[in-house]
Coordinates of C-alpha atoms in Angstrom, one line a residue:
M1 CA 168.5 163.8 64.8
A2 CA 167.0 161.6 67.5
V3 CA 170.0 160.6 69.5
D4 CA 168.2 158.3 72.7
T5 CA 171.5 158.3 75.4
P6 CA 170.2 160.0 77.6
L7 CA 171.6 163.8 78.9
L8 CA 172.2 163.2 82.5
D9 CA 171.7 159.8 84.6
P10 CA 169.2 159.8 86.3
L11 CA 167.8 162.8 89.7
P12 CA 167.7 161.8 93.1
P13 CA 165.3 163.8 94.7
A14 CA 164.4 167.6 93.7
T15 CA 164.6 170.3 95.7
R16 CA 162.5 172.2 97.8
R17 CA 160.2 175.2 95.8
Q18 CA 160.3 178.3 97.0
Q19 CA 157.9 181.3 96.8
C20 CA 158.8 184.6 95.4
G21 CA 159.8 187.1 98.2
L22 CA 161.0 184.5 100.2
M23 CA 165.1 183.8 100.2
L24 CA 166.6 180.8 98.8
S25 CA 169.1 179.8 102.1
S26 CA 170.4 177.2 100.6
L27 CA 169.7 174.6 97.9
L28 CA 171.4 170.7 97.5
I29 CA 173.0 170.6 94.4
F30 CA 173.4 167.4 93.2
S31 CA 176.3 166.3 90.6
V32 CA 175.8 164.1 88.3
G33 CA 178.0 161.7 85.6
L34 CA 177.2 164.2 82.0
L35 CA 177.7 161.5 78.9
T36 CA 179.0 163.3 76.0
L37 CA 177.7 163.4 72.9
T38 CA 178.5 163.8 69.3
G39 CA 177.3 164.8 66.2
H40 CA 175.1 167.0 66.8
R41 CA 176.1 170.3 64.2
S42 CA 173.9 173.9 65.1
Q43 CA 171.5 174.4 61.7
R44 CA 170.8 177.9 60.3
S45 CA 168.8 176.9 57.8
L46 CA 166.1 174.2 57.5
P47 CA 168.7 170.1 57.5
I48 CA 167.9 166.8 55.3
S49 CA 164.9 164.4 56.8
P50 CA 167.2 160.9 56.9
G51 CA 165.0 158.5 55.6
V52 CA 163.6 160.9 52.5
D53 CA 164.0 160.2 48.9
H54 CA 164.7 163.8 48.3
H55 CA 164.6 162.7 44.9
R56 CA 160.6 161.4 44.7
T57 CA 159.4 164.8 47.2
P58 CA 157.6 167.3 45.4
P59 CA 159.0 170.9 46.0
A60 CA 157.5 172.7 48.7
R61 CA 154.6 175.4 48.1
G62 CA 154.7 178.2 47.2
V63 CA 157.2 177.7 44.9
R64 CA 155.8 177.4 41.7
E65 CA 154.1 180.6 42.6
G66 CA 156.8 181.8 43.8
V67 CA 156.9 182.7 46.9
S68 CA 159.8 181.0 49.8
A69 CA 158.8 177.5 50.6
K70 CA 156.3 177.1 52.5
S71 CA 156.0 173.4 53.2
S72 CA 159.7 172.5 55.5
P73 CA 162.0 169.9 53.3
G74 CA 161.9 166.8 53.6
F75 CA 158.5 166.7 55.4
V76 CA 156.5 167.3 52.6
G77 CA 154.6 163.9 50.5
E78 CA 153.5 163.1 53.9
E79 CA 152.2 160.0 52.6
E80 CA 155.6 158.3 52.4
R81 CA 155.8 158.5 55.8
V82 CA 155.3 157.1 59.3
S83 CA 153.4 160.0 61.7
Y84 CA 155.1 159.1 65.7
N85 CA 151.8 157.9 66.6
W86 CA 151.3 161.6 67.9
T87 CA 147.2 161.4 71.1
N88 CA 144.5 164.0 70.3
A89 CA 145.9 165.2 74.0
M90 CA 149.6 165.4 72.9
F91 CA 148.1 167.7 69.6
N92 CA 146.0 170.2 72.2
W93 CA 149.3 170.4 74.0
Q94 CA 150.9 172.2 71.4
R95 CA 148.8 174.9 71.1
T96 CA 149.9 177.8 72.5
A97 CA 147.9 179.9 75.3
Y98 CA 149.0 183.6 74.8
H99 CA 150.6 183.7 71.9
F100 CA 148.4 184.7 69.0
Q101 CA 146.8 182.7 66.6
P102 CA 143.5 182.1 65.0
Q103 CA 141.0 179.1 66.1
R104 CA 142.5 176.3 63.2
N105 CA 144.2 176.1 59.4
W106 CA 147.3 177.2 58.3
M107 CA 148.6 181.2 59.4
N108 CA 152.3 182.9 57.7
D109 CA 153.9 186.7 57.1
P110 CA 152.0 189.2 59.3
D111 CA 150.7 192.2 57.8
G112 CA 150.0 196.0 57.9
P113 CA 150.0 195.9 61.8
L114 CA 148.9 199.5 63.4
Y115 CA 146.7 201.2 65.7
H116 CA 143.8 203.3 64.7
K117 CA 141.4 205.0 67.9
G118 CA 142.2 202.7 70.4
W119 CA 142.6 198.9 68.4
Y120 CA 145.8 197.1 67.9
H121 CA 144.7 196.0 63.8
I122 CA 146.9 192.2 62.9
F123 CA 146.8 191.0 59.8
Y124 CA 148.0 188.1 58.5
Q125 CA 148.2 185.2 55.5
Y126 CA 145.7 182.7 55.6
N127 CA 144.4 179.8 54.5
P128 CA 140.2 179.6 55.4
D129 CA 140.2 176.1 54.1
S130 CA 142.9 174.0 55.2
A131 CA 145.9 173.8 58.3
V132 CA 148.1 173.8 54.9
W133 CA 149.5 177.3 52.8
G134 CA 147.2 177.9 49.7
N135 CA 144.1 180.1 48.7
I136 CA 145.7 183.2 50.6
T137 CA 143.4 186.1 51.9
W138 CA 144.1 188.1 54.7
G139 CA 142.6 187.2 58.3
H140 CA 142.2 190.4 60.9
A141 CA 141.7 191.2 64.5
V142 CA 142.2 193.2 66.8
S143 CA 143.5 193.7 70.8
R144 CA 143.9 197.4 73.3
D145 CA 146.6 195.7 74.3
L146 CA 148.6 194.0 71.9
I147 CA 148.1 190.1 74.5
H148 CA 144.2 189.3 74.0
W149 CA 142.8 189.2 70.9
L150 CA 139.7 189.4 69.2
L151 CA 139.2 188.0 66.2
L152 CA 137.3 189.6 63.1
P153 CA 136.2 187.9 60.1
L154 CA 139.0 187.6 56.9
A155 CA 139.8 191.6 55.1
L156 CA 140.7 190.9 52.1
V157 CA 140.2 187.1 49.9
P158 CA 141.6 187.1 46.7
D159 CA 138.1 187.6 44.0
R160 CA 140.2 189.9 41.8
W161 CA 142.3 188.9 38.5
Y162 CA 145.1 191.0 40.2
D163 CA 145.2 188.4 42.8
V164 CA 143.8 185.8 42.5
N165 CA 146.4 183.4 42.9
G166 CA 146.5 184.7 46.6
V167 CA 146.6 187.9 48.6
W168 CA 150.3 188.2 50.1
T169 CA 152.2 190.1 52.2
G170 CA 152.0 194.1 52.5
S171 CA 151.8 197.2 54.9
A172 CA 150.0 200.1 55.9
T173 CA 151.0 203.8 55.6
R174 CA 149.3 206.6 57.9
H175 CA 149.0 209.2 56.1
P176 CA 148.9 212.3 58.4
D177 CA 145.4 213.8 57.0
G178 CA 144.2 210.5 59.0
N179 CA 144.1 208.6 55.4
I180 CA 145.1 204.8 55.6
Y181 CA 146.5 203.8 53.0
M182 CA 147.0 199.7 52.8
L183 CA 149.7 198.2 49.6
Y184 CA 149.3 195.2 49.2
T185 CA 151.8 191.7 46.9
G186 CA 148.5 190.2 44.6
S187 CA 149.8 187.4 42.3
T188 CA 147.4 187.3 39.5
G189 CA 146.2 184.4 37.1
N190 CA 149.1 184.0 35.5
L191 CA 151.8 183.7 38.8
T192 CA 152.9 187.8 38.2
Q193 CA 153.0 189.6 41.3
V194 CA 151.6 193.3 41.0
Q195 CA 151.1 195.6 44.2
N196 CA 147.9 196.7 44.7
L197 CA 146.5 199.8 47.0
A198 CA 143.1 198.6 49.1
H199 CA 141.4 201.6 51.6
P200 CA 138.7 201.2 55.0
A201 CA 135.9 201.1 53.6
D202 CA 134.9 202.6 56.6
P203 CA 137.8 204.7 58.2
S204 CA 135.7 206.1 61.2
D205 CA 135.4 202.4 62.1
P206 CA 137.7 202.0 65.2
L207 CA 137.7 197.8 64.4
L208 CA 138.8 198.4 60.9
L209 CA 135.6 195.6 60.1
H210 CA 135.5 196.3 55.5
W211 CA 138.0 197.3 53.3
A212 CA 137.7 198.3 49.4
K213 CA 140.3 197.5 46.7
N214 CA 140.9 200.3 44.6
P215 CA 140.0 200.4 41.6
A216 CA 143.2 201.0 39.5
N217 CA 144.7 197.6 40.5
P218 CA 147.2 197.1 40.1
V219 CA 149.4 199.9 41.7
L220 CA 152.1 199.0 40.2
L221 CA 153.7 195.8 37.3
P222 CA 157.3 194.4 37.5
P223 CA 159.2 196.5 36.0
P224 CA 161.6 196.0 32.9
G225 CA 165.1 193.6 34.2
I226 CA 162.6 192.2 37.3
G227 CA 161.1 188.9 37.1
P228 CA 157.6 188.1 37.2
K229 CA 158.2 186.2 40.5
D230 CA 161.1 188.8 41.6
F231 CA 158.7 191.7 43.0
R232 CA 156.7 191.9 46.0
D233 CA 155.8 193.5 49.3
P234 CA 156.6 196.5 49.9
T235 CA 157.0 198.3 52.9
T236 CA 155.3 200.8 54.6
A237 CA 155.9 204.5 53.6
W238 CA 158.3 207.2 54.8
L239 CA 157.8 210.7 53.4
G240 CA 160.3 212.4 52.3
S241 CA 161.5 216.1 52.5
D242 CA 160.8 216.5 48.5
G243 CA 157.0 215.6 50.1
L244 CA 156.8 212.5 47.8
W245 CA 156.9 209.3 50.2
R246 CA 158.9 206.7 49.8
V247 CA 157.9 202.8 49.1
A248 CA 161.1 199.8 49.1
I249 CA 159.9 196.8 47.4
G250 CA 162.0 193.5 47.8
S251 CA 163.6 192.1 44.5
R252 CA 166.3 189.8 42.6
V253 CA 168.8 190.6 39.3
E254 CA 169.9 186.3 39.5
K255 CA 171.8 186.4 42.9
L256 CA 172.0 189.8 43.3
G257 CA 169.4 190.4 45.3
L258 CA 168.1 194.4 46.7
T259 CA 165.9 197.0 47.3
L260 CA 163.8 198.4 44.1
V261 CA 162.2 202.6 45.9
Y262 CA 159.7 204.1 43.8
K263 CA 158.6 207.6 44.5
T264 CA 154.4 208.7 45.0
K265 CA 152.2 211.6 46.0
D266 CA 149.3 209.8 46.5
F267 CA 150.0 206.0 45.9
L268 CA 148.8 205.5 42.9
S269 CA 150.8 206.8 40.4
Y270 CA 155.3 205.9 41.1
E271 CA 157.7 206.7 39.7
L272 CA 160.5 204.2 39.9
L273 CA 164.6 205.0 41.3
D274 CA 166.9 204.9 38.8
H275 CA 168.9 203.5 41.2
Y276 CA 168.6 200.0 43.8
L277 CA 168.4 201.4 48.0
H278 CA 170.9 198.8 47.8
S279 CA 171.8 195.9 47.3
V280 CA 173.8 192.4 47.5
P281 CA 175.5 190.0 45.8
G282 CA 175.1 186.8 46.7
T283 CA 171.9 187.2 49.0
G284 CA 169.1 185.9 46.2
M285 CA 165.3 187.4 46.3
W286 CA 164.3 189.6 48.8
E287 CA 161.5 189.3 50.9
C288 CA 159.4 191.5 53.4
V289 CA 162.4 194.6 53.2
D290 CA 161.1 196.7 56.3
F291 CA 163.1 200.0 56.7
F292 CA 162.7 202.2 60.3
P293 CA 164.9 204.7 61.9
V294 CA 165.6 204.4 65.6
A295 CA 168.1 206.5 67.8
V296 CA 171.2 206.6 68.5
N297 CA 170.4 207.5 71.7
G298 CA 167.4 206.5 73.5
T299 CA 164.7 204.3 74.1
K300 CA 161.8 205.7 72.0
G301 CA 160.7 204.3 68.7
L302 CA 160.3 207.0 65.9
D303 CA 157.9 207.5 62.9
T304 CA 159.2 205.5 59.4
S305 CA 159.7 208.8 58.6
A306 CA 161.7 210.6 61.0
A307 CA 165.4 211.8 59.3
G308 CA 168.2 213.5 60.7
E309 CA 171.3 213.9 62.7
G310 CA 170.6 211.0 65.3
I311 CA 168.9 209.4 63.8
K312 CA 170.0 205.6 62.2
H313 CA 168.1 203.5 59.3
V314 CA 168.0 199.4 59.4
L315 CA 166.7 197.9 57.0
K316 CA 165.6 194.1 56.7
A317 CA 165.0 191.5 54.6
S318 CA 163.6 188.4 54.7
L319 CA 165.7 185.6 52.4
D320 CA 164.6 183.8 50.7
D321 CA 167.9 181.3 50.6
T322 CA 168.2 181.3 54.0
K323 CA 164.4 181.2 54.9
L324 CA 165.7 183.7 57.9
D325 CA 165.0 187.0 58.4
H326 CA 169.2 189.7 57.8
F327 CA 169.2 192.9 58.7
A328 CA 172.0 195.3 59.0
V329 CA 172.6 199.4 60.8
G330 CA 173.4 201.8 58.9
T331 CA 173.2 205.7 56.9
Y332 CA 170.0 206.7 54.8
D333 CA 170.4 209.6 52.3
P334 CA 167.2 210.5 52.1
V335 CA 169.0 213.4 48.9
E336 CA 170.5 210.5 47.2
D337 CA 167.9 207.4 48.4
L338 CA 170.5 205.9 49.0
W339 CA 171.6 203.4 52.7
T340 CA 175.1 202.5 53.4
P341 CA 175.4 199.8 56.2
D342 CA 177.5 200.6 59.5
D343 CA 180.1 197.8 59.1
P344 CA 179.9 196.1 55.4
K345 CA 181.3 193.1 56.9
K346 CA 177.2 193.0 58.7
D347 CA 175.5 193.7 55.4
V348 CA 172.4 192.7 54.9
G349 CA 172.3 189.2 54.3
I350 CA 175.6 188.3 55.7
G351 CA 175.7 189.5 58.7
L352 CA 173.2 189.8 62.1
K353 CA 169.9 188.3 62.5
Y354 CA 166.8 189.0 63.7
D355 CA 166.4 186.0 66.2
Y356 CA 168.3 183.0 65.1
G357 CA 165.6 180.0 65.5
R358 CA 162.4 179.4 63.7
Y359 CA 161.4 183.2 62.7
Y360 CA 160.5 184.5 59.5
A361 CA 158.8 187.0 56.9
S362 CA 159.1 190.4 60.1
K363 CA 157.3 193.3 59.9
T364 CA 157.9 196.7 61.8
F365 CA 155.3 198.7 62.9
Y366 CA 154.9 202.7 64.8
D367 CA 153.5 202.3 67.7
Q368 CA 152.6 206.2 67.7
E369 CA 150.2 205.6 71.2
K370 CA 152.9 204.4 73.0
Q371 CA 156.0 205.8 70.8
R372 CA 157.8 202.9 70.1
R373 CA 158.1 200.9 67.5
I374 CA 156.5 197.4 67.1
L375 CA 158.2 194.1 65.7
W376 CA 155.9 191.3 64.0
G377 CA 157.1 188.3 63.3
W378 CA 155.8 184.4 61.8
I379 CA 156.7 181.2 62.9
N380 CA 156.0 177.9 61.5
E381 CA 155.9 174.9 62.6
T382 CA 159.1 172.2 62.5
D383 CA 157.1 168.6 62.4
T384 CA 155.1 167.2 59.7
E385 CA 151.9 168.4 57.6
F386 CA 149.6 165.0 58.0
D387 CA 150.1 165.7 61.6
D388 CA 149.1 169.2 61.0
L389 CA 145.9 168.7 58.6
K390 CA 145.4 166.5 61.7
K391 CA 145.5 168.6 64.2
G392 CA 143.8 171.4 61.7
W393 CA 145.7 174.1 62.9
A394 CA 149.8 175.9 61.7
S395 CA 151.6 178.5 62.7
L396 CA 151.8 181.1 65.3
Q397 CA 152.9 184.5 65.4
T398 CA 155.7 185.6 68.3
I399 CA 155.1 188.0 71.2
P400 CA 154.7 191.3 70.0
R401 CA 159.0 192.7 70.4
T402 CA 160.2 196.4 71.3
V403 CA 163.0 197.5 69.3
V404 CA 165.6 199.9 70.0
L405 CA 169.1 200.3 68.8
D406 CA 172.0 199.3 71.0
S407 CA 173.6 202.2 72.4
R408 CA 176.0 200.1 74.3
T409 CA 177.2 198.3 71.0
G410 CA 175.8 200.8 68.4
A411 CA 175.3 197.7 65.7
D412 CA 172.6 195.4 68.0
L413 CA 169.4 196.1 68.2
L414 CA 167.5 194.8 70.8
Q415 CA 163.7 193.0 71.1
W416 CA 162.0 192.6 74.3
P417 CA 158.7 191.6 74.5
V418 CA 156.4 194.6 74.8
E419 CA 155.2 195.5 78.3
E420 CA 151.6 194.6 78.3
I421 CA 153.1 190.9 78.6
E422 CA 153.2 190.9 81.8
S423 CA 149.6 191.4 82.7
L424 CA 149.6 187.2 82.3
R425 CA 152.5 187.5 84.8
L426 CA 150.1 184.8 87.8
R427 CA 152.3 183.1 91.0
S428 CA 155.7 184.2 91.0
Y429 CA 159.1 182.4 92.7
C430 CA 162.4 183.6 93.6
F431 CA 165.6 181.8 93.5
E432 CA 168.9 183.4 94.8
D433 CA 172.6 183.0 93.9
V434 CA 171.8 178.9 93.4
L435 CA 175.5 177.3 92.8
V436 CA 176.0 174.1 90.6
G437 CA 179.2 173.3 89.7
P438 CA 179.9 171.6 87.2
G439 CA 178.6 168.3 85.9
S440 CA 174.6 169.3 87.5
V441 CA 171.1 170.6 87.7
V442 CA 169.3 171.6 89.3
P443 CA 166.0 171.2 89.8
L444 CA 163.1 173.6 90.5
H445 CA 159.6 172.8 91.1
I446 CA 157.7 175.7 91.1
G447 CA 154.3 174.3 90.0
S448 CA 153.2 173.9 86.0
V449 CA 155.6 174.8 84.2
T450 CA 154.0 175.0 80.7
Q451 CA 153.0 179.0 80.5
L452 CA 156.3 180.8 82.3
D453 CA 158.4 183.8 81.8
I454 CA 161.6 183.2 83.0
M455 CA 164.5 185.7 84.3
A456 CA 167.8 184.8 84.8
E457 CA 171.1 185.4 85.8
F458 CA 174.6 183.7 85.8
E459 CA 177.4 184.4 87.1
V460 CA 180.4 182.2 86.4
E461 CA 183.5 181.2 89.0
L462 CA 186.3 179.6 87.4
I463 CA 187.9 176.9 89.8
S464 CA 191.1 175.6 87.7
G465 CA 193.5 177.7 86.1
K466 CA 192.8 179.5 82.5
K467 CA 191.9 177.1 79.9
T468 CA 193.7 179.1 76.4
G469 CA 192.6 178.3 72.2
E470 CA 189.0 176.5 73.2
E471 CA 187.1 176.2 69.5
N472 CA 183.5 175.5 71.1
S473 CA 180.3 177.0 70.3
C474 CA 176.7 176.6 70.0
D475 CA 177.2 173.3 67.7
G476 CA 178.2 171.0 69.9
G477 CA 174.9 171.6 72.0
A478 CA 174.9 171.3 75.4
V479 CA 176.0 168.0 76.2
E480 CA 179.7 169.6 75.0
R481 CA 181.7 170.6 77.2
S482 CA 184.5 172.8 78.2
S483 CA 186.0 174.9 81.2
L484 CA 183.5 177.6 80.8
G485 CA 180.7 176.5 79.6
P486 CA 177.6 175.7 79.0
F487 CA 175.1 176.4 81.3
G488 CA 171.5 177.4 81.3
I489 CA 167.8 176.0 82.3
L490 CA 166.1 173.3 80.5
A491 CA 162.6 173.9 79.6
L492 CA 159.6 171.7 78.9
A493 CA 162.2 168.6 80.7
D494 CA 161.3 165.3 81.4
A495 CA 161.5 163.7 85.5
S496 CA 163.7 161.3 84.1
L497 CA 165.7 164.5 81.2
S498 CA 165.0 161.8 78.3
E499 CA 163.2 164.7 76.5
L500 CA 163.8 168.3 77.4
T501 CA 164.6 171.8 75.6
S502 CA 168.4 174.0 76.9
V503 CA 168.6 177.3 76.6
F504 CA 172.0 178.1 77.9
F505 CA 175.2 180.1 77.8
R506 CA 179.2 178.8 76.9
P507 CA 181.6 181.9 77.7
V508 CA 184.9 180.1 75.4
Q509 CA 188.2 181.0 76.6
T510 CA 189.8 182.3 72.7
T511 CA 193.0 183.5 74.3
A512 CA 194.1 184.7 77.9
D513 CA 192.2 187.7 77.7
A514 CA 189.4 187.7 75.8
V515 CA 186.2 185.4 76.5
T516 CA 183.7 185.2 73.6
T517 CA 180.2 183.9 74.2
Y518 CA 178.1 181.4 72.4
F519 CA 173.6 181.6 73.4
C520 CA 172.2 178.8 72.0
T521 CA 169.4 176.6 72.2
D522 CA 169.5 172.5 71.8
Q523 CA 166.4 171.0 70.1
T524 CA 168.2 168.0 69.1
R525 CA 166.9 166.0 72.9
S526 CA 162.7 168.4 72.6
S527 CA 161.2 165.3 71.4
L528 CA 161.0 161.9 71.5
A529 CA 159.8 161.4 68.8
P530 CA 161.4 160.8 65.4
D531 CA 159.3 163.5 62.7
V532 CA 160.5 166.6 64.0
F533 CA 163.2 168.9 63.3
K534 CA 165.7 168.6 67.4
V535 CA 168.2 171.3 66.0
V536 CA 171.3 173.3 68.3
Y537 CA 169.9 177.0 67.7
G538 CA 172.7 180.2 68.6
S539 CA 175.4 183.1 67.9
S540 CA 178.1 184.1 69.3
I541 CA 176.6 187.5 71.6
P542 CA 178.5 191.1 73.0
V543 CA 178.6 190.6 77.0
V544 CA 179.9 194.3 77.3
G545 CA 182.4 195.5 80.3
D546 CA 180.3 194.6 83.4
E547 CA 177.7 193.0 82.0
K548 CA 176.1 189.4 84.2
L549 CA 174.8 187.2 81.7
Q550 CA 171.3 187.2 81.5
M551 CA 168.4 185.8 79.7
R552 CA 164.7 185.7 80.0
V553 CA 162.7 182.5 78.4
L554 CA 159.5 182.8 77.8
V555 CA 157.3 179.3 77.3
D556 CA 154.4 178.7 75.9
H557 CA 153.4 175.5 75.0
S558 CA 155.3 173.8 71.5
I559 CA 157.1 177.6 71.4
V560 CA 160.3 178.8 73.6
E561 CA 161.2 182.2 73.2
S562 CA 165.0 184.0 74.2
F563 CA 166.3 186.7 74.7
G564 CA 169.7 187.1 75.5
Q565 CA 171.5 190.5 77.4
G566 CA 168.8 191.8 77.5
G567 CA 167.7 191.2 73.5
R568 CA 170.6 191.4 72.2
R569 CA 170.0 188.2 70.9
V570 CA 167.3 186.4 70.0
I571 CA 166.0 182.6 69.6
S572 CA 163.0 180.9 68.2
S573 CA 162.1 178.1 69.0
R574 CA 158.9 175.1 68.6
V575 CA 159.5 171.7 70.0
Y576 CA 157.2 168.9 70.2
P577 CA 158.1 167.0 73.3
T578 CA 155.7 163.1 74.2
K579 CA 156.0 163.0 77.9
A580 CA 157.0 166.3 79.6
I581 CA 153.8 166.8 78.1
Y582 CA 151.2 169.2 81.3
G583 CA 152.1 167.4 84.5
D584 CA 154.5 165.3 83.4
A585 CA 157.0 168.5 82.8
R586 CA 159.5 170.1 85.0
L587 CA 162.4 172.8 84.3
F588 CA 165.5 172.8 85.5
L589 CA 169.0 174.5 85.8
F590 CA 172.0 172.5 84.7
N591 CA 175.9 173.1 84.3
N592 CA 178.0 171.4 82.2
A593 CA 181.2 173.0 82.5
T594 CA 184.3 170.9 83.4
D595 CA 185.8 173.3 85.8
A596 CA 183.4 176.5 86.4
N597 CA 180.4 177.0 89.2
V598 CA 177.7 179.0 87.6
K599 CA 175.7 181.1 90.8
V600 CA 172.2 182.0 89.5
K601 CA 169.6 183.7 90.5
L602 CA 166.1 183.9 89.1
K603 CA 162.2 184.9 89.5
I604 CA 159.7 182.9 87.4
W605 CA 156.4 183.8 86.7
E606 CA 152.8 181.2 85.4
M607 CA 151.9 182.9 82.5
N608 CA 147.7 182.6 82.2
S609 CA 146.2 182.0 79.4
A610 CA 145.4 185.6 76.8
F611 CA 142.1 183.9 76.2
I612 CA 142.5 184.8 72.5
R613 CA 138.7 184.8 70.4
P614 CA 136.3 186.2 68.5
Y615 CA 135.4 189.3 69.0
P616 CA 131.2 189.6 69.3
L617 CA 129.7 191.2 66.4
D618 CA 126.8 190.4 67.8
Q619 CA 127.2 193.7 70.5
L620 CA 127.5 195.5 68.0

């Protein structure tokens, strides 16, 4: 919700900036009074918008057709709302510079990512006609480096009876013989979900420009006991020791979320296993299921068919009920085709999440070129459809992330932006041993702050006795003070701090010998506009041994991606400032602890644009 009281009092003149390579010998720290605000609560799913008559609000887009909501609850039926007075300059600023998005219109789930003959390919759910969900086709783009993308013509369109209501989510499987099998969900004229097969029309084409739908489609229909709208999103297939491929598909039986598994030899004829790969009561429909191996020790990714000693398997589901991507690490029995979570208390849907912010419908693929597993994820808008239609586009994809098992905890995944993003780094700035006292902020003058890659390390210095029994978390946001936190950065802030997005740690001294640390993003003051979601995201974060508190923050106009402790926790946020844009945006450090100093080390890069544009087909 919008809050009118400033987080901080007005600042005195800012400190000097230092270019990277120069030690910051001293910084004058300005102590300012922090006003305690109440009423901010952490949101794990979309909140209800105040001021909207929800009895009159129609269902979100996509629900009638049998997929998760593709418009924001409470932000449909915009003819009944008064939009903020956005200008074209504001809308233009919101468009990202180095995250993947098409030139116009609606985008959602990533589909069928793969590496082929020197090119990375991403397909994606796309509406070629509008900036809202509908008429779903597959867009297509290629890149040499996962960052600089070239847009290609549409790959698959809804032109058959088995996909007339949409070419929905699918996955690519690369056969050892070099053939590519693309399985995808189609929605029929009566809204039944079926699975279909497509092939490259010319497998020798590095760009895979043309695709052919198999004449045997649909290759799979909903089995008995599964609803016609509860059968979607086939995974990349994995090869068993019996020489047969396995494909997993998400589903449900009432509130039992589950994964079906089929065996196939040729991707045309299938046998349904008589048991689920896994299921979890009370979790509802599982969408966009993903299943892949990770090495217990090591930093390399594994082919999807890898199994055996020293390997765990990750099972992930996008939960229709929560609109979040949940995962668990466990053990796969390739003989019985059963997966068991290592910790039942952290099972799929009740434990860990890929991303604790705005993130959904993710998909991984194995990059055989660099032996790594790459994760894609969709981030949609949190403004109104009315505004999306005015600006002419909606949604983007995260920066692709590598995924490995966290060897220090054994239960978490480490997600990290692909190394190729470093090619966008421009001017850099270093700050050493910046001391930020309780109730203080430090302005960091570093030039433009709307496209940044920020690396920050924090050390906490207690200046009074320990206070045990505190029960703070992310819920109170950046303004709720406790003895050891919160502290972090204020991104996309204006000079008066009337707008800001806080990314912070909050250590909490739960007992004399135990500290629980939280990693959070507070959007409640990210915009003066009343018709955008402004919530607090976050989670507790394991801090192992002598680890220092570290964060990496990617700022790209209206998206802020934050990585805590090497990617052990990730939070993606969409923000829509009205004042903190272009040259009026600022960056700050802050410390809202009551009993601790914080010493900070930073390295910050301004980031270039990825110059995403159409492929010059006329030059082929």
